Short mmCIF file of C-alpha atoms in Angstrom, two decimals:
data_model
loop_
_atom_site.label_atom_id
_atom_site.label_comp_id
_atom_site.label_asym_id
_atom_site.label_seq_id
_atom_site.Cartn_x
_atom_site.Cartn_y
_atom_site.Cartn_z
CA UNK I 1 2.89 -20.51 22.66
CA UNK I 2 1.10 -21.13 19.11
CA UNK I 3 2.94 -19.75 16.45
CA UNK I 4 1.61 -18.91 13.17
CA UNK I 5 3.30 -20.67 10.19
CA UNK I 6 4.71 -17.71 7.38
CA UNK I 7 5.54 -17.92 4.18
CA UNK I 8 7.00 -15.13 1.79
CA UNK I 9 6.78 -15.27 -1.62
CA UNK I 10 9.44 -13.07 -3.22
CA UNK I 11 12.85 -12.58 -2.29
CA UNK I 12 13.17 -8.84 -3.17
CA UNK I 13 13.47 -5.61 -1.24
CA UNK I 14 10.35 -5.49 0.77
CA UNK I 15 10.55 -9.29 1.36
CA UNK I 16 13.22 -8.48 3.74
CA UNK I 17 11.22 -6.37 5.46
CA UNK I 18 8.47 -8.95 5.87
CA UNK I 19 10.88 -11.76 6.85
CA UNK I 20 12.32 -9.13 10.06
CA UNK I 21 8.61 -8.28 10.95
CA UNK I 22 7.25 -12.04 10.80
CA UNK I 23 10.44 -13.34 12.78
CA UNK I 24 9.98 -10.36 15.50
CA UNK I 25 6.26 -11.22 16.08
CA UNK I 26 6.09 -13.67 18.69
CA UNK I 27 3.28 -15.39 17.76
CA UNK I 28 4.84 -15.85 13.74
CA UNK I 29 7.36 -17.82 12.33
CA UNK I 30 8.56 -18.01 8.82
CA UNK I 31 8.80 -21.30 7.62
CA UNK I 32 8.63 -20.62 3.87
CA UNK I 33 10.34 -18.90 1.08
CA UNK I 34 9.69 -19.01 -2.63
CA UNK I 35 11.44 -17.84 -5.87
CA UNK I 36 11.75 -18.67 -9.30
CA UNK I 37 14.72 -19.65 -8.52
CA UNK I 38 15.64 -21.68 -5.35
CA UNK I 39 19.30 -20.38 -4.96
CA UNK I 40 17.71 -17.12 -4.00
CA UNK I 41 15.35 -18.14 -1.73
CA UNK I 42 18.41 -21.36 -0.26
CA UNK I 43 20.14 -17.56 0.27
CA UNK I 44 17.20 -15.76 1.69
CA UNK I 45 16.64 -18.38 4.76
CA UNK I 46 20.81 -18.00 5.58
CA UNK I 47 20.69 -14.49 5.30
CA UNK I 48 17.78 -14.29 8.18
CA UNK I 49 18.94 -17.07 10.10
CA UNK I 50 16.01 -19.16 9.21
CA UNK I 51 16.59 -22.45 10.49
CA UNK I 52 13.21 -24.09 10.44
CA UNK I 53 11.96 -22.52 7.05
CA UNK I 54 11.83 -24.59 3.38
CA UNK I 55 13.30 -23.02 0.10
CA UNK I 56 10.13 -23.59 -2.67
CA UNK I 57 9.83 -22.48 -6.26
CA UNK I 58 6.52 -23.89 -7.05
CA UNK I 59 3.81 -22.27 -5.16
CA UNK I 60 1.17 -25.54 -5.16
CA UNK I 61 3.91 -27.37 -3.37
CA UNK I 62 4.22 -24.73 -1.00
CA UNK I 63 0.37 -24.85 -0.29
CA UNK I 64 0.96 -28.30 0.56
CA UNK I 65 2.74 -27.45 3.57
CA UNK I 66 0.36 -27.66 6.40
CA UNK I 67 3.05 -25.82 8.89
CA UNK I 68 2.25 -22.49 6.84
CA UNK I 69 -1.06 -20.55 7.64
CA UNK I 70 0.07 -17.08 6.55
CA UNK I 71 1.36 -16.04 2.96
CA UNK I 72 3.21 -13.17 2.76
CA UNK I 73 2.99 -12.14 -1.39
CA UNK I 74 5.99 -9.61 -1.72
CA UNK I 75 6.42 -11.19 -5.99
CA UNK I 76 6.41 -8.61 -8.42
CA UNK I 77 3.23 -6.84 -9.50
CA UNK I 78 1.63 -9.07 -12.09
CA UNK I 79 1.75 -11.66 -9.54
CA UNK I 80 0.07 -10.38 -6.87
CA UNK I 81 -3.44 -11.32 -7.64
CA UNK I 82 -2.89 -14.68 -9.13
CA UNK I 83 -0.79 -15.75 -6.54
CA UNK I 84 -2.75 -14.02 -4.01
CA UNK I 85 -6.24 -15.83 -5.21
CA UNK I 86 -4.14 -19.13 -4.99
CA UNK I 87 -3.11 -18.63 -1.49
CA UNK I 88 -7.17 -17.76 -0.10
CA UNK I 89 -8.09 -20.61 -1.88
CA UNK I 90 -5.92 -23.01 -0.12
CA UNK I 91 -7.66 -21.65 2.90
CA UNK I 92 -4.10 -19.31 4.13
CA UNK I 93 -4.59 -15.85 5.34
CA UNK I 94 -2.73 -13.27 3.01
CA UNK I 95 -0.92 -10.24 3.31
CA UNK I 96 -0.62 -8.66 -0.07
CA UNK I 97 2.13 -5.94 -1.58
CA UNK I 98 0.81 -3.31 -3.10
CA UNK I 99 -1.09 -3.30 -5.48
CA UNK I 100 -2.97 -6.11 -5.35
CA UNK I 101 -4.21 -6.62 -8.53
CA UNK I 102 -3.70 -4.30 -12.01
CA UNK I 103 -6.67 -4.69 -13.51
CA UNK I 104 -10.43 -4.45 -12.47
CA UNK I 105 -10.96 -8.42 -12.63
CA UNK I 106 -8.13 -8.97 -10.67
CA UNK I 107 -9.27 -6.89 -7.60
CA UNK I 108 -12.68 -8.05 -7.68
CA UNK I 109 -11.11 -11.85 -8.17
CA UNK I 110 -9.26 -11.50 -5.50
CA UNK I 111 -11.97 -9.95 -3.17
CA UNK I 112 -14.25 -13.41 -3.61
CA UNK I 113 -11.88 -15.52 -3.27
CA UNK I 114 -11.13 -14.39 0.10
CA UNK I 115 -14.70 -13.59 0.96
CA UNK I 116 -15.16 -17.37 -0.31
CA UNK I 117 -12.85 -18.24 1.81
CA UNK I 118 -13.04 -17.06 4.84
CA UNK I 119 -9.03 -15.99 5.07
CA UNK I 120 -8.11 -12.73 7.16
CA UNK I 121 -6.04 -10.65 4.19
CA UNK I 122 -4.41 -7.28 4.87
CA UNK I 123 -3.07 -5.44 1.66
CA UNK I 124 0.56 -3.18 2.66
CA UNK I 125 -0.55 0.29 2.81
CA UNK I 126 1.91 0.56 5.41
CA UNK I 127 1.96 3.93 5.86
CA UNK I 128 -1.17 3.57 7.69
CA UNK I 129 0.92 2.57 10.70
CA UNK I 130 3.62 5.55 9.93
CA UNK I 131 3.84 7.77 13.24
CA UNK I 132 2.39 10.91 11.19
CA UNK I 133 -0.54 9.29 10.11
CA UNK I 134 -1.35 7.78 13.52
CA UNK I 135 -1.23 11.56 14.74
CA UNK I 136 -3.32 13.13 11.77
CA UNK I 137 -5.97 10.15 12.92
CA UNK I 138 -6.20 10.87 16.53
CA UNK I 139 -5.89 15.03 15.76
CA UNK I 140 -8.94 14.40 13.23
CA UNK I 141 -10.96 12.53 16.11
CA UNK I 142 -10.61 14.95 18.94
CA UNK I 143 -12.06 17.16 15.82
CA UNK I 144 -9.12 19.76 16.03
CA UNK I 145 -9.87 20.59 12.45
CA UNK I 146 -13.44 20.44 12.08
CA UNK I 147 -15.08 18.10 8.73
CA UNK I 148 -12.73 18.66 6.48
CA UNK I 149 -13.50 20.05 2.88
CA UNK I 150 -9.93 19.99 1.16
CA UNK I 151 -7.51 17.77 1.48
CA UNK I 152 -4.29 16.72 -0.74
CA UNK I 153 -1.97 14.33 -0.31
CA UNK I 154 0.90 14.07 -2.95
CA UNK I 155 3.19 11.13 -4.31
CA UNK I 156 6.34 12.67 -5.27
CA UNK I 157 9.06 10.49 -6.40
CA UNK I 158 11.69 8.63 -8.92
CA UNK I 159 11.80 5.16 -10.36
CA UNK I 160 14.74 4.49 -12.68
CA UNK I 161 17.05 1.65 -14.01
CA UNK I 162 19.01 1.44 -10.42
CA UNK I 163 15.74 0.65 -8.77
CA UNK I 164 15.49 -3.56 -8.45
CA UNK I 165 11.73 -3.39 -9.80
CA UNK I 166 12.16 -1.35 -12.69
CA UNK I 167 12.87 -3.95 -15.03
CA UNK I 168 8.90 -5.57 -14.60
CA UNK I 169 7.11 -1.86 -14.38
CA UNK I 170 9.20 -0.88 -17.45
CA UNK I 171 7.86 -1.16 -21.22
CA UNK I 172 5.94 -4.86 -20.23
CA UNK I 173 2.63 -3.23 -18.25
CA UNK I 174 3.11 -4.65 -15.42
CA UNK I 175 3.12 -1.58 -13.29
CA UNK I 176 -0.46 -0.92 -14.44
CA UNK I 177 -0.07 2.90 -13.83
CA UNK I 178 1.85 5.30 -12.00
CA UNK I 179 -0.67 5.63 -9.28
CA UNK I 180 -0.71 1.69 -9.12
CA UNK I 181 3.08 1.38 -8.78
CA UNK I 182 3.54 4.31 -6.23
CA UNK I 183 0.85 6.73 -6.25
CA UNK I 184 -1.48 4.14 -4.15
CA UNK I 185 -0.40 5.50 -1.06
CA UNK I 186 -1.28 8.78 -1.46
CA UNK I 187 -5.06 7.93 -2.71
CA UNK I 188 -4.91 5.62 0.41
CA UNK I 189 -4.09 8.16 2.77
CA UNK I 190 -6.94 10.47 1.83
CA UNK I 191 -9.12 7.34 2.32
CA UNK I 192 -7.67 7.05 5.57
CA UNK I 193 -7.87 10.59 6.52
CA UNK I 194 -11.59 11.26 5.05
CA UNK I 195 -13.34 8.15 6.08
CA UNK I 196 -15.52 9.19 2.91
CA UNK I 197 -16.57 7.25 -0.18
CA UNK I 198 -14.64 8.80 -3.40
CA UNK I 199 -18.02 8.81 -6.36
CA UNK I 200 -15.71 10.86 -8.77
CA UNK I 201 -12.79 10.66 -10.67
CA UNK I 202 -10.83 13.62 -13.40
CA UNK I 203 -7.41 12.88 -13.99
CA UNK I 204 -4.54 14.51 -16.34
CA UNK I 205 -1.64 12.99 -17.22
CA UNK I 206 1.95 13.00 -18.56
CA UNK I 207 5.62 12.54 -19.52
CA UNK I 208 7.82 14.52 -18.71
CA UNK I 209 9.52 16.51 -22.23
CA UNK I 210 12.42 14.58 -22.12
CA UNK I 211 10.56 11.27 -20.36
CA UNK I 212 14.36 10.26 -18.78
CA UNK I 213 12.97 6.52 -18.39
CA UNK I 214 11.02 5.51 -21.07
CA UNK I 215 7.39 4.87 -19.38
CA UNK I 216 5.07 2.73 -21.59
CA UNK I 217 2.56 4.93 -19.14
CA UNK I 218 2.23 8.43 -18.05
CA UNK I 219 4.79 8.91 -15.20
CA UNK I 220 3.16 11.87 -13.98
CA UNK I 221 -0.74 12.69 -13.13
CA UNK I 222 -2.93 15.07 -10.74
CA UNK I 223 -6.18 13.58 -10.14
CA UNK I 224 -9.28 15.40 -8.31
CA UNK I 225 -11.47 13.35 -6.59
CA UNK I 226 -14.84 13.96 -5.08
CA UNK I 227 -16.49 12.75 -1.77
CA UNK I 228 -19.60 11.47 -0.89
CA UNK I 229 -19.81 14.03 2.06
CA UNK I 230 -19.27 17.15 -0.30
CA UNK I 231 -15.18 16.98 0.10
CA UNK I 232 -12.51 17.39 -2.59
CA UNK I 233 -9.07 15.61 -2.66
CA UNK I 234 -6.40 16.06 -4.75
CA UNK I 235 -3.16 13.30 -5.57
CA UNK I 236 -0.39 14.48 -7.09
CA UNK I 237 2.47 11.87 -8.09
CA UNK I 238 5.62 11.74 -10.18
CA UNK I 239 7.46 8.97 -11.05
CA UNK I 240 10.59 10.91 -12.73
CA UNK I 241 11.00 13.58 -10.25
CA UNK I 242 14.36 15.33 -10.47
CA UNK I 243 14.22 15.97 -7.03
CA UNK I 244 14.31 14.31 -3.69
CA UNK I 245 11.20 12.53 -2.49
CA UNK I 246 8.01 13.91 -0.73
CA UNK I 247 5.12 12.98 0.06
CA UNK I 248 2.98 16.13 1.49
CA UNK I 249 -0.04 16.23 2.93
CA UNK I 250 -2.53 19.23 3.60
CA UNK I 251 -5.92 18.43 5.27
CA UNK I 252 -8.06 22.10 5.27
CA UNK I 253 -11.28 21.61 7.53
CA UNK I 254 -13.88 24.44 8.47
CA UNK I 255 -12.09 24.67 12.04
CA UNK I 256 -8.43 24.46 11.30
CA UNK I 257 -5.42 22.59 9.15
CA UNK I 258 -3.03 20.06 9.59
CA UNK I 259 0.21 20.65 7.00
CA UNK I 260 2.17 17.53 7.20
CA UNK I 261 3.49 17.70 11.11
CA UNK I 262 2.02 20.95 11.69
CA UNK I 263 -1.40 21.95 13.29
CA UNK I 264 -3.66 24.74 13.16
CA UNK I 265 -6.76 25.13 15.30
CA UNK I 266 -9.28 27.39 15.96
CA UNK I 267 -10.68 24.89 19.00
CA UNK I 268 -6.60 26.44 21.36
CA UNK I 269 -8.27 29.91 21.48
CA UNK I 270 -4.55 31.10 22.28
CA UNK I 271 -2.98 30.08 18.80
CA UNK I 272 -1.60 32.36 16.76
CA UNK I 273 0.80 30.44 14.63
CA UNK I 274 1.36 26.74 13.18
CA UNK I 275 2.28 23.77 15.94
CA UNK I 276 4.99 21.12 15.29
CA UNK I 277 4.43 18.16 16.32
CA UNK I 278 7.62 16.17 16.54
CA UNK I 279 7.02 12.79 14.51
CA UNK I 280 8.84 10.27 12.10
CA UNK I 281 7.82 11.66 8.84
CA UNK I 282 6.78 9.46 5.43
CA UNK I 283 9.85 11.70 3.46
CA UNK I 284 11.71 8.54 2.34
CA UNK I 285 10.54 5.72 -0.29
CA UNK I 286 13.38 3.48 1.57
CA UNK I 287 11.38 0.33 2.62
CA UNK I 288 13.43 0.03 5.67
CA UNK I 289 12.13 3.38 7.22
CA UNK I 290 8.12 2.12 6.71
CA UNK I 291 6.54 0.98 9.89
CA UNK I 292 6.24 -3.32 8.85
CA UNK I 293 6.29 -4.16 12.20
CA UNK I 294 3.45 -2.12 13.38
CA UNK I 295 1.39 -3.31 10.14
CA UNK I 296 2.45 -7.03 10.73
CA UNK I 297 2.03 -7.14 14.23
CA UNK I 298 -1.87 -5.75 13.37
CA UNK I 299 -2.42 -8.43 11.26
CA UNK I 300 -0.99 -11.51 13.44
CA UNK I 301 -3.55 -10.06 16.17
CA UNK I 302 -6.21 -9.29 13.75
CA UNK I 303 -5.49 -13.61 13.20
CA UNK I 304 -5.46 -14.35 16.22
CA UNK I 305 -8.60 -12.73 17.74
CA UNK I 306 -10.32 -13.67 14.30
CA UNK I 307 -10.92 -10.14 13.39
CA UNK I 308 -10.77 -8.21 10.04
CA UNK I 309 -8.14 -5.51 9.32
CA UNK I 310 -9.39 -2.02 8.05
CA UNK I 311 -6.88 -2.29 5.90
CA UNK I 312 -8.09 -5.50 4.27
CA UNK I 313 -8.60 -6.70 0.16
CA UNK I 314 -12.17 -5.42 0.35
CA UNK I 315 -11.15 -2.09 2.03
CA UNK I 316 -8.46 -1.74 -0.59
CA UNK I 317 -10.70 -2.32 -3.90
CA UNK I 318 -11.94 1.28 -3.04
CA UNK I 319 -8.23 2.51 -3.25
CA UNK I 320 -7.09 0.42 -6.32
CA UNK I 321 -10.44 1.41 -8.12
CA UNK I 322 -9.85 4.69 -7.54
CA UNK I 323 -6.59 4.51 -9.31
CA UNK I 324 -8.17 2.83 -12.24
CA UNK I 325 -10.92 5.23 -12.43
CA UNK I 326 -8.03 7.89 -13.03
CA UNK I 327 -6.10 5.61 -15.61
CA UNK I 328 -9.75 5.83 -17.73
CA UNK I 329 -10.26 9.35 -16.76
CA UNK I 330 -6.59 10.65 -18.33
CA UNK I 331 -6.88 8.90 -21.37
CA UNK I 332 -10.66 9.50 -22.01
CA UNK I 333 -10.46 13.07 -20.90
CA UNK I 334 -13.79 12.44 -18.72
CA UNK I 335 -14.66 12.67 -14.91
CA UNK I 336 -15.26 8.54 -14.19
CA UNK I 337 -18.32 7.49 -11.73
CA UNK I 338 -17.31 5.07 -8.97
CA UNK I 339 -17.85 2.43 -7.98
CA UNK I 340 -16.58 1.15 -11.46
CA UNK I 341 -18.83 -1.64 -12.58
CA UNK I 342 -16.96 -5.24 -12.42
#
């Protein structure tokens, strides 16, 4: 059996998660990992059990290795497009952490260099592959809930000094925004869910009074977007909630809702109340509980069969635009067209 050479760059929290994923996939194998500095990364390959992977802390050296066809960029934030652009250029197929870029130059970089290159790329909007999602997919297909009109999907959730990333979203703008450190997901999922184009953008922002954490950027923001097929959307997201996280999602369509796990219909003639649908729920921001394998696994076989992912770099410029669009929109206090030009 062929395996597919790995390597992860990044030795944080979600790197873990991409190390189990990689080594779980049959057809993968991590032979790779790179840090700043090469203790980490020495510790990293023991702590999985690694035994034929290399410890790197320069990158071009690491794209010398002909063993490695996959790079897996889990760095922090400011990284991801550099690095990312690097890695398509030296011909490897990338999976990229969220967000991908934090500025409009860097998305659109990074979209031609892998369009120049030919790579297969996947950027982690893992919740794609979460059990509730896969349901609201195939309940919006069999058209239980007619064309939807409304939908919102909220972001609700903390990021303080205990988290291991706050340090490089903190005061130094390298979070970009709070809808490009966390709120992406939510904006994703309404892609997801609408299979529409967003063409406008009005977002408010703010602190909260006592702003517990210091944000050089809003923390908070509710942004309405606007669909090419008539549709409105709303994203909610917090990144100093004082209570426990959420993410909620309410999808209204002309013949019926779905309210996180719960259905309505007007197609079950019979119903006269909301149905549960028993599923594993996106209610935690714990990377552990998010669905890598599923996501990974996609992405080895979307290698392997030489397809695209629809959840690749070009897919996701919509997403990260969006975000940008609301960035512009907050502190202009102006609806913003999309695409945005760049």
């Amino acid at each position: 059996m062929d395996q597919l050479g790995v390597a992860v760059l990044g030795t944080g929290w979600v790197a873990n998660e991409h190390i189990r994923a990689f080594e779980h996939n049959p057809y993968a194998e991590v032979r790779g990992i790179l840090s700043r500095n090469r203790a980490r990364a020495e510790d990293k390959i023991r702590e999985h059990g690694l035994h034929k992977c290399r410890a790197f802390t320069d990158l071009g050296e690491l794209l010398k290795d002909d063993a490695i066809q996959i790079a897996a960029v889990c760095t922090p934030h400011q990284l991801h497009a550099p690095q990312g652009i690097e890695c398509a250029q030296a011909g490897r197929h990338i999976l990229v952490e969220k967000p991908m870029g934090l500025s409009l130059d860097e998305i659109h970089s990074l979209a031609r260099a892998v369009e120049r290159s030919g790579v297969r790329s996947l950027v982690s909007f893992v919740l794609r592959w979460n059990p509730l999602f896969e349901n609201i997919k195939a309940m919006l297909a069999q058209d239980l809930i007619g064309r939807v009109y409304m939908a919102e999907v909220d972001y609700l959730s903390t990021i303080s000094p205990s988290y291991g990333g706050y340090e490089w979203i903190h005061q130094k703008r390298f979070g970009g925004n709070n809808l490009l450190t966390a709120g992406c997901h939510a904006v994703d999922a309404l892609r997801w869910f609408l299979q529409s184009k967003v063409v406008e953008v009005m977002s408010y922002a703010n602190c909260s009074a006592g702003n517990p954490y210091h944000f050089e950027y809003n923390a908070n923001s509710l942004t309405l977007l606007r669909f090419a097929d008539g549709a409105i959307g709303k994203v909610g997201c917090t990144i100093e909630s004082a209570a426990p996280y959420r993410f909620p999602i309410s999808l209204m369509g002309d013949a019926g809702a779905i309210r996180n796990n719960q259905l309505f219909t007007r197609r079950w003639p019979g119903q006269n109340g909301w149905a549960t649908i028993p599923a594993i729920l996106p209610d935690t921001a714990e990377v552990s509980h998010h669905p890598f394998q599923a996501e990974i696994d996609h992405f080895v076989k979307c290698i392997r069969e030489g397809k695209e992912s629809h959840c690749n770099v070009r897919d996701a410029v919509e997403t990260h635009e969006i975000c940008l669009a609301a960035e512009i929109s907050a502190r202009e206090n102006r609806a913003v067209k999309l695409p945005l030009a760049g």
